[in-house]
Tab-separated table of C-alpha atoms and ligand atoms in Angstrom:
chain	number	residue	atom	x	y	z
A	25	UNK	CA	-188.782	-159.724	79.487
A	26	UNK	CA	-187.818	-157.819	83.154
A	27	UNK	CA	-186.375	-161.567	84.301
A	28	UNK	CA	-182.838	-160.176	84.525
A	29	UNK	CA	-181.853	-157.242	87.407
A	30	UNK	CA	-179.392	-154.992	85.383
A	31	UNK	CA	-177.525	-154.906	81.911
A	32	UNK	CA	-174.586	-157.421	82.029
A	33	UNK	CA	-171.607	-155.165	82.287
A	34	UNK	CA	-168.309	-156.113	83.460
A	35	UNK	CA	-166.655	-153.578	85.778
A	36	UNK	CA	-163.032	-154.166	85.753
A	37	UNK	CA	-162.256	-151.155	87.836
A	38	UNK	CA	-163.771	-153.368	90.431
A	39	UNK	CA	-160.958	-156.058	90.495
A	40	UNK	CA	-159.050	-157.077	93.497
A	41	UNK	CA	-156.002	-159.188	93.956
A	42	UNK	CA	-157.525	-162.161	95.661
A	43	UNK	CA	-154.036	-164.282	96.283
A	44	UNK	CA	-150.728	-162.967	95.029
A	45	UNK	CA	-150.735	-162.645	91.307
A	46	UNK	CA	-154.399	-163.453	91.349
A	47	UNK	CA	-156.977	-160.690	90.651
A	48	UNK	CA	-161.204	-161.309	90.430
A	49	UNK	CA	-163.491	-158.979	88.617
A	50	UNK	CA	-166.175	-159.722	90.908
A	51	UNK	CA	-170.103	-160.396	88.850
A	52	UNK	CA	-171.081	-157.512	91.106
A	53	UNK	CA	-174.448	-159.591	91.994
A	54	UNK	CA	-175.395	-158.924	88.196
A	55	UNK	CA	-177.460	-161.834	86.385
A	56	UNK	CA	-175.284	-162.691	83.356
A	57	UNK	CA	-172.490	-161.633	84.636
A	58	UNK	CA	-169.534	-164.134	85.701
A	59	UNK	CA	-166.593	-163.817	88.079
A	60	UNK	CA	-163.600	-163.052	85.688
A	61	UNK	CA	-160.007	-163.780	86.815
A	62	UNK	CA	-157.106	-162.703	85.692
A	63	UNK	CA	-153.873	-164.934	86.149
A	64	UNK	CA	-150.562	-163.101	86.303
A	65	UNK	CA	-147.339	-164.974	85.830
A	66	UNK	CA	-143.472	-163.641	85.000
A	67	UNK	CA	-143.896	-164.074	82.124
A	68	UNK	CA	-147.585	-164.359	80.736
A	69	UNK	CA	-151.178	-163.232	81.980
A	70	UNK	CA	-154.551	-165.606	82.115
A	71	UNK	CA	-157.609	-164.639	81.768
A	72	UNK	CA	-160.387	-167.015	83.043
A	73	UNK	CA	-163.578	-166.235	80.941
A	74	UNK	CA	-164.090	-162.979	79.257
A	75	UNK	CA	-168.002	-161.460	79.674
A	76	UNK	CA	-170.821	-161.820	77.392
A	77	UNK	CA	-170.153	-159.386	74.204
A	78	UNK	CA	-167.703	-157.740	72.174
A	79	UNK	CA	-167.729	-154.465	74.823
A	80	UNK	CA	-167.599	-156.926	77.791
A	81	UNK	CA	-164.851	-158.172	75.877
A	82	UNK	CA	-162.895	-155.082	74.953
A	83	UNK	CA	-162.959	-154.502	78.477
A	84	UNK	CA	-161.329	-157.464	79.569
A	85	UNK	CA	-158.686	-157.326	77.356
A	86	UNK	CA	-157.709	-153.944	78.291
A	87	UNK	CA	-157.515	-154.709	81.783
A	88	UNK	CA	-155.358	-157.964	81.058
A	89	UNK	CA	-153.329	-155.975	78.779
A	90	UNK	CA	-152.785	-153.163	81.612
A	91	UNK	CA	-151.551	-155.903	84.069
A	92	UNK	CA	-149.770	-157.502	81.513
A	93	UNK	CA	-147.743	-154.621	80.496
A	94	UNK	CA	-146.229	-156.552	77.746
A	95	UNK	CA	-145.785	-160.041	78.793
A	96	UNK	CA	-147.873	-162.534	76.518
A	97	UNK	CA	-151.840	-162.816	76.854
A	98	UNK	CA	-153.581	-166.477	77.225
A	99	UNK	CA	-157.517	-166.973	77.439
A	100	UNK	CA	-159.635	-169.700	78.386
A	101	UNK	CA	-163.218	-170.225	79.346
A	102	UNK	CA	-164.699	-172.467	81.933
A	103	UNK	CA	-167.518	-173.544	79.698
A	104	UNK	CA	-168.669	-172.285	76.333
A	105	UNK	CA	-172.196	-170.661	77.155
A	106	UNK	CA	-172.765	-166.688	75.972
A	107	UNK	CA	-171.671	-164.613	79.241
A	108	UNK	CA	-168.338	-166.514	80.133
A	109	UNK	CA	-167.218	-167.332	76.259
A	110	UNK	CA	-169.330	-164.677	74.196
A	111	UNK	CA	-166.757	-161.987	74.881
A	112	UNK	CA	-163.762	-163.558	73.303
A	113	UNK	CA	-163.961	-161.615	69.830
A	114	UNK	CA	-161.815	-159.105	70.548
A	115	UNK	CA	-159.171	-161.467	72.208
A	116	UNK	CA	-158.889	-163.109	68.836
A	117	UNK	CA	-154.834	-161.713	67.575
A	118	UNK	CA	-154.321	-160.465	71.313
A	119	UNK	CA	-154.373	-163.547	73.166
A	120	UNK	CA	-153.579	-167.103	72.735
A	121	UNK	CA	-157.377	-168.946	73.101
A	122	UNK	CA	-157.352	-172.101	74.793
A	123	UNK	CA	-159.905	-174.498	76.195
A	124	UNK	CA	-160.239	-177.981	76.409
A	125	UNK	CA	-161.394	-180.283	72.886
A	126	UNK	CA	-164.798	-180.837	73.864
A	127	UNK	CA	-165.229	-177.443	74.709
A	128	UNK	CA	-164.576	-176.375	71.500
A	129	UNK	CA	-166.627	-178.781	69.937
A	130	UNK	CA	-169.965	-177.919	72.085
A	131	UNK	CA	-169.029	-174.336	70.793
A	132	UNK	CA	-169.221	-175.370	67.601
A	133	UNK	CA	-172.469	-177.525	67.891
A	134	UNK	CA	-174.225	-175.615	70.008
A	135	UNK	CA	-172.703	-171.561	70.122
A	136	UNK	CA	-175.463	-170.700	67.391
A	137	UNK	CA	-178.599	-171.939	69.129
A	138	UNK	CA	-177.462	-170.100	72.269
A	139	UNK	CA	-176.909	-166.876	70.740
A	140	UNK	CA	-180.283	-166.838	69.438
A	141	UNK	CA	-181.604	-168.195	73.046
A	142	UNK	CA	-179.919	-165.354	74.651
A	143	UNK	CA	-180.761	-162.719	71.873
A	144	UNK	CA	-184.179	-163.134	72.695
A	145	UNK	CA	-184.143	-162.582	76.444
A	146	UNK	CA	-184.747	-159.095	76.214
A	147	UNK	CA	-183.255	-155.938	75.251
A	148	UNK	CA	-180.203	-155.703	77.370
A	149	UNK	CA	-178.805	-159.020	76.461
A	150	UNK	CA	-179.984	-158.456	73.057
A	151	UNK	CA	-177.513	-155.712	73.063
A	152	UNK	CA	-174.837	-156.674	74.614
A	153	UNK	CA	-174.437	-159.960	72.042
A	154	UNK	CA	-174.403	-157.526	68.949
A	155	UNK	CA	-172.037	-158.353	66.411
A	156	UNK	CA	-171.026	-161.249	68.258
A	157	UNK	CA	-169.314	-164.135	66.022
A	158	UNK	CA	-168.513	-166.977	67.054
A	159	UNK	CA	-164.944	-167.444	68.507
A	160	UNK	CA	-163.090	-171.208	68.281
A	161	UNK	CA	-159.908	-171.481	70.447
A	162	UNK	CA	-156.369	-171.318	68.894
A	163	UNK	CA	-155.064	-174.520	70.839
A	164	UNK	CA	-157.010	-177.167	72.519
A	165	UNK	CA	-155.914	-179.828	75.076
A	166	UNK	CA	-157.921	-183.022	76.132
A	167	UNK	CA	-158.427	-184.576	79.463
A	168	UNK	CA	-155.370	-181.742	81.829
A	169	UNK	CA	-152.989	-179.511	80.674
A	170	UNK	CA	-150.928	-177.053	82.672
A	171	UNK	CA	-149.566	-174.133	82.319
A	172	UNK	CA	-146.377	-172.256	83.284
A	173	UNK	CA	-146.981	-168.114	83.439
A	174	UNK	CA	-143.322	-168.024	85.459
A	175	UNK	CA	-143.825	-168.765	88.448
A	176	UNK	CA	-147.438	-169.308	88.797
A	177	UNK	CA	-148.649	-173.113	87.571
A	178	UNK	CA	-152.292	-173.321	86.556
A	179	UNK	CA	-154.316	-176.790	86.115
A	180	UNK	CA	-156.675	-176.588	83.235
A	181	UNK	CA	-158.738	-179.939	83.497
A	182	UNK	CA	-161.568	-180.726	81.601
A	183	UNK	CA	-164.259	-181.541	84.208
A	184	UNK	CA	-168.292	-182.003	82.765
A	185	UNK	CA	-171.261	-181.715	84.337
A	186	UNK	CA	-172.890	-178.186	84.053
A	187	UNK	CA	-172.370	-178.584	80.142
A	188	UNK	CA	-170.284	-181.190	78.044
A	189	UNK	CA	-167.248	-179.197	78.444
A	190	UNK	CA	-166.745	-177.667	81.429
A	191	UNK	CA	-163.160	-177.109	82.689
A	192	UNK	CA	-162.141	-175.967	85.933
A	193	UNK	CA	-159.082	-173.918	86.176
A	194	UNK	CA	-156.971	-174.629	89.641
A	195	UNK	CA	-153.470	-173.201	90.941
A	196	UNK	CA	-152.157	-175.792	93.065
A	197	UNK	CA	-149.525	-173.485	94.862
A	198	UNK	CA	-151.974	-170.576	95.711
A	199	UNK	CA	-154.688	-173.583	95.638
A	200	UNK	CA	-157.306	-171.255	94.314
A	201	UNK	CA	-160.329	-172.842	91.824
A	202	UNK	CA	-162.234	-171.080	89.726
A	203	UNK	CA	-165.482	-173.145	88.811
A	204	UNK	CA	-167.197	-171.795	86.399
A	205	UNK	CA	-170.963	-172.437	86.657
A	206	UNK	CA	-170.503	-175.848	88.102
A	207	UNK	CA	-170.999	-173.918	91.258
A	208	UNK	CA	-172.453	-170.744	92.443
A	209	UNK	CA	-172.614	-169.748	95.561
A	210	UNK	CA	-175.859	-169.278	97.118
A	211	UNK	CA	-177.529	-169.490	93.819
A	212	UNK	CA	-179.460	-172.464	92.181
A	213	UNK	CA	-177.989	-174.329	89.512
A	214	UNK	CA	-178.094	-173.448	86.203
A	215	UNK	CA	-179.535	-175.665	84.266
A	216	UNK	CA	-180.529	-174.872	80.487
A	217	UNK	CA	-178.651	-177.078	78.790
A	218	UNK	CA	-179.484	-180.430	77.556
A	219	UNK	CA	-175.975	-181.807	78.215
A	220	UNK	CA	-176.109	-181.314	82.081
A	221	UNK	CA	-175.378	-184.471	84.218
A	222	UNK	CA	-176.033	-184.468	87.484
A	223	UNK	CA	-174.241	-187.662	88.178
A	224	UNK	CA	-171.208	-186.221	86.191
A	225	UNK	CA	-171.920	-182.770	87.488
A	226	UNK	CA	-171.888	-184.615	91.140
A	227	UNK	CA	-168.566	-186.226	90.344
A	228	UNK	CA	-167.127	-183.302	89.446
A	229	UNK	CA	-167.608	-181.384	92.681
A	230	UNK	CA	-166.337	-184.626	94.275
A	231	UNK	CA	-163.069	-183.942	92.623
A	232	UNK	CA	-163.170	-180.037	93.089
A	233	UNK	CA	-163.335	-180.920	96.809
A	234	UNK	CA	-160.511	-183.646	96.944
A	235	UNK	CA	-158.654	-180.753	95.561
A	236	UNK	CA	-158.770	-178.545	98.913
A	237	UNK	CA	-159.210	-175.101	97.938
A	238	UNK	CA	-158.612	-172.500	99.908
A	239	UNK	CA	-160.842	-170.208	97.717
A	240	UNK	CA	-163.119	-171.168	95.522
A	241	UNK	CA	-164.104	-168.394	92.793
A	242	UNK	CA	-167.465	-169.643	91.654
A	243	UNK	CA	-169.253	-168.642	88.232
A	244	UNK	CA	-171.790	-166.140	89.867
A	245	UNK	CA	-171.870	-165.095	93.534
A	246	UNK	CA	-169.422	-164.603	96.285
A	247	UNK	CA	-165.894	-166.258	96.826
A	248	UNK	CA	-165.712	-168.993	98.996
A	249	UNK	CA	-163.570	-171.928	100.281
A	250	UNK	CA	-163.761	-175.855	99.986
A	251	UNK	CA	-167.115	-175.565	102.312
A	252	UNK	CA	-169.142	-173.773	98.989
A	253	UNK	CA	-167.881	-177.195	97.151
A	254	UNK	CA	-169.918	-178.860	99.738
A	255	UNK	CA	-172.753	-177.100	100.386
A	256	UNK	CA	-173.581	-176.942	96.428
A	257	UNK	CA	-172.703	-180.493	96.253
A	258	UNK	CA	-175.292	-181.347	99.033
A	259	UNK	CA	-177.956	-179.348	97.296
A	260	UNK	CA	-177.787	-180.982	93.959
A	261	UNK	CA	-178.067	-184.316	95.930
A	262	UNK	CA	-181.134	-183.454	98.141
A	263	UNK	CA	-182.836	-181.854	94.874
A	264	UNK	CA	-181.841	-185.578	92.950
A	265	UNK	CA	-183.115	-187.333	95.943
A	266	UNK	CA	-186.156	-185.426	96.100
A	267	UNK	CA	-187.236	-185.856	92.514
A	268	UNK	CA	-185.658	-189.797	92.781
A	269	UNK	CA	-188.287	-190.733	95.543
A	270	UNK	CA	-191.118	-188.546	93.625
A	271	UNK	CA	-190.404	-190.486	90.814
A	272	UNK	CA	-190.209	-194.084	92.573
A	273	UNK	CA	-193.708	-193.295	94.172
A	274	UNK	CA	-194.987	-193.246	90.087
A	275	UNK	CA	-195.807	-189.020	90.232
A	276	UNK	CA	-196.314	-187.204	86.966
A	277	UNK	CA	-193.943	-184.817	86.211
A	278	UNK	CA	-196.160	-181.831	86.826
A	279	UNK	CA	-196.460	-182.709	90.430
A	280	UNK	CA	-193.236	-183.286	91.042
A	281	UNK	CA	-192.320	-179.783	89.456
A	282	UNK	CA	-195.516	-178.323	91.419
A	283	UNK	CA	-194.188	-179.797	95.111
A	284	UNK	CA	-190.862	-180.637	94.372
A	285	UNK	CA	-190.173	-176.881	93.818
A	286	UNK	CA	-191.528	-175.752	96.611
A	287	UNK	CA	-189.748	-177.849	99.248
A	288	UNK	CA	-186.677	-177.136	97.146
A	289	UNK	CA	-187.172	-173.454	97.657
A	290	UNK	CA	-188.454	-173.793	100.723
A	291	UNK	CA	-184.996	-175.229	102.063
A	292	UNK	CA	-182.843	-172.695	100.352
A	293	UNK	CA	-184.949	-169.524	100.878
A	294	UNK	CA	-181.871	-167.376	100.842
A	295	UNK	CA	-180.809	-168.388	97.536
A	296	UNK	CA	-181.379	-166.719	94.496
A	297	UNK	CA	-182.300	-167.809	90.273
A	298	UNK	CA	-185.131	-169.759	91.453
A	299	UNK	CA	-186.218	-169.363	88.123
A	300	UNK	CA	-184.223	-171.980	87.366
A	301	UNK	CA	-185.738	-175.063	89.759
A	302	UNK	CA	-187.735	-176.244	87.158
A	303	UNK	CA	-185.346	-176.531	84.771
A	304	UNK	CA	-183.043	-178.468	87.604
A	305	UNK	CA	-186.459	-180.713	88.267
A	306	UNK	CA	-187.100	-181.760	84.543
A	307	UNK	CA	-182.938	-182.307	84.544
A	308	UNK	CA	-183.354	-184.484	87.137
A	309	UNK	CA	-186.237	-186.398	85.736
A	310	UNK	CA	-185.195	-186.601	82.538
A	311	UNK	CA	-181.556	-188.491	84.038
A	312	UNK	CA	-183.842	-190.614	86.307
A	313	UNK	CA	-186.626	-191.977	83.867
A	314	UNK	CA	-184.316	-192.221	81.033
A	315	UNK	CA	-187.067	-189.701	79.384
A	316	UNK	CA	-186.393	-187.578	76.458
A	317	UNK	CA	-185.786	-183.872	78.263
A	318	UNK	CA	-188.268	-181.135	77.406
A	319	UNK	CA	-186.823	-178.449	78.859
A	320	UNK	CA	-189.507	-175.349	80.521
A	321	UNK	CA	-189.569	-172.252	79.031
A	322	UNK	CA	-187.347	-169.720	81.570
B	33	ZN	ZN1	-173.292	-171.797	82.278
């Protein structure tokens, strides 16, 4: 399979100090690859997601453990799929894991199917999940928790839509979000798992934008501010809306995939991951009809 543009390799030499105390290994425009932050209080260091991998891992950690020069090591992911939770083997006895309950649990449920899903999408992914077990958090929180690293506050709230248990992670004073994949910027949605919601996924960005960010640190794709909230948020209702009056008129799903994708494309040429409109279009259907989802092969 060619469908992905490069192996998945974090670069950490590539981070950059995006607010004070606030560094971004950026995804580098690589498919697979997440944005990466790394939190640094007085007197610990977060680490928002980790890479997909044991090496993407290793990396990580050594880069939080360079910035941390000795202070004490906390990890959590936004969401538990393979290349922003994959890599958090070798945090395990390093770093305190944390992540919200349900989180865990969709881990749990789910962790095994998607490492086989992603093992077969070609050699470089295939390679880069070797020897990967399974990693369940060391502390779990429902609903908010925050954090004190000395003076630096961080909101972890649990926050669905994208999966089951997504969690955004949001620093009031520097009022930075990271997302996770419940946005991208200038990307289509990603949408291969049977617990998306767009009405909770919807919701969510409603909240993300009654928080105000001043930069918004999406899962893949550039930085942006409280205007990416909104222009993702307005895509994933003209897609619903699309499909929702498709569906009202009594098409079949194939036509609706067939026409529906191209007027969705056709509005956001400049976006990239295309490949995964049809996946977004069966979503859709499946939330509107009350159908069981089949998802398309991508
Ligand atoms: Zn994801």
């Amino acid at each position: 399979m060619s469908q992905f543009n490069h192996p998945p390799l974090v670069q950490p030499a590539l981070s950059r100090e995006i607010a004070p105390g606030v560094l971004v290994i950026p995804d580098q425009h690589i498919d697979l690859v997440p944005n990466i932050g790394i939190v640094i209080g007085t007197d610990a260091v977060l680490v928002v997601d980790c890479g997909m991998g044991r090496e993407n891992g290793q990396q990580v950690l050594h880069k939080a453990m360079e910035v941390a020069a000795g202070k004490r090591l906390l990890l959590t992911t936004t969401h538990f799929h393979p290349e922003h939770a994959f890599g958090a083997q070798p945090f395990k006895g390093y770093a305190t894991i944390l992540t919200n309950t349900t989180q865990a649990d969709e881990m749990q449920e789910k962790g095994a199917f998607f490492l086989t899903l992603f093992r077969d999408m070609g050699p470089d992914v295939h390679k880069a999940l070797e020897g990967v077990e399974l990693v369940m958090p060391d502390e779990t929180y429902q609903g908010e928790k925050t954090i004190d690293l000395g003076g630096k506050q961080v909101v972890l709230r649990e926050l669905p839509g994208h999966t089951r248990g997504d969690q955004i992670v949001f620093l009031p004073h520097e009022q930075v979000l990271f997302t996770g994949d419940l946005v991208e910027n200038r990307l289509f949605p990603i949408f291969p798992d049977q617990d998306a919601s767009v009405g909770q996924w919807s919701e969510a960005l409603a909240q993300m934008i009654r928080l105000s960010p001043q930069m918004v640190i999406p899962g893949h794709g550039e930085l942006g501010t409280v205007e990416l909230l909104q222009e993702f948020q307005d895509h994933l209702l003209f897609a619903r809306q699309e499909v929702s009056h498709r569906v009202k008129e009594g098409q079949a799903l194939e036509r609706i995939d067939q026409e529906g994708s191209q007027i969705i494309k056709e509005r956001y040429r400049e976006w990239g991951n295309d490949r995964w409109i049809p996946l977004e279009i069966h979503s859709m259907y499946s939330e509107i009809t009350g159908e069981p989802l089949i998802l398309p092969a991508f």
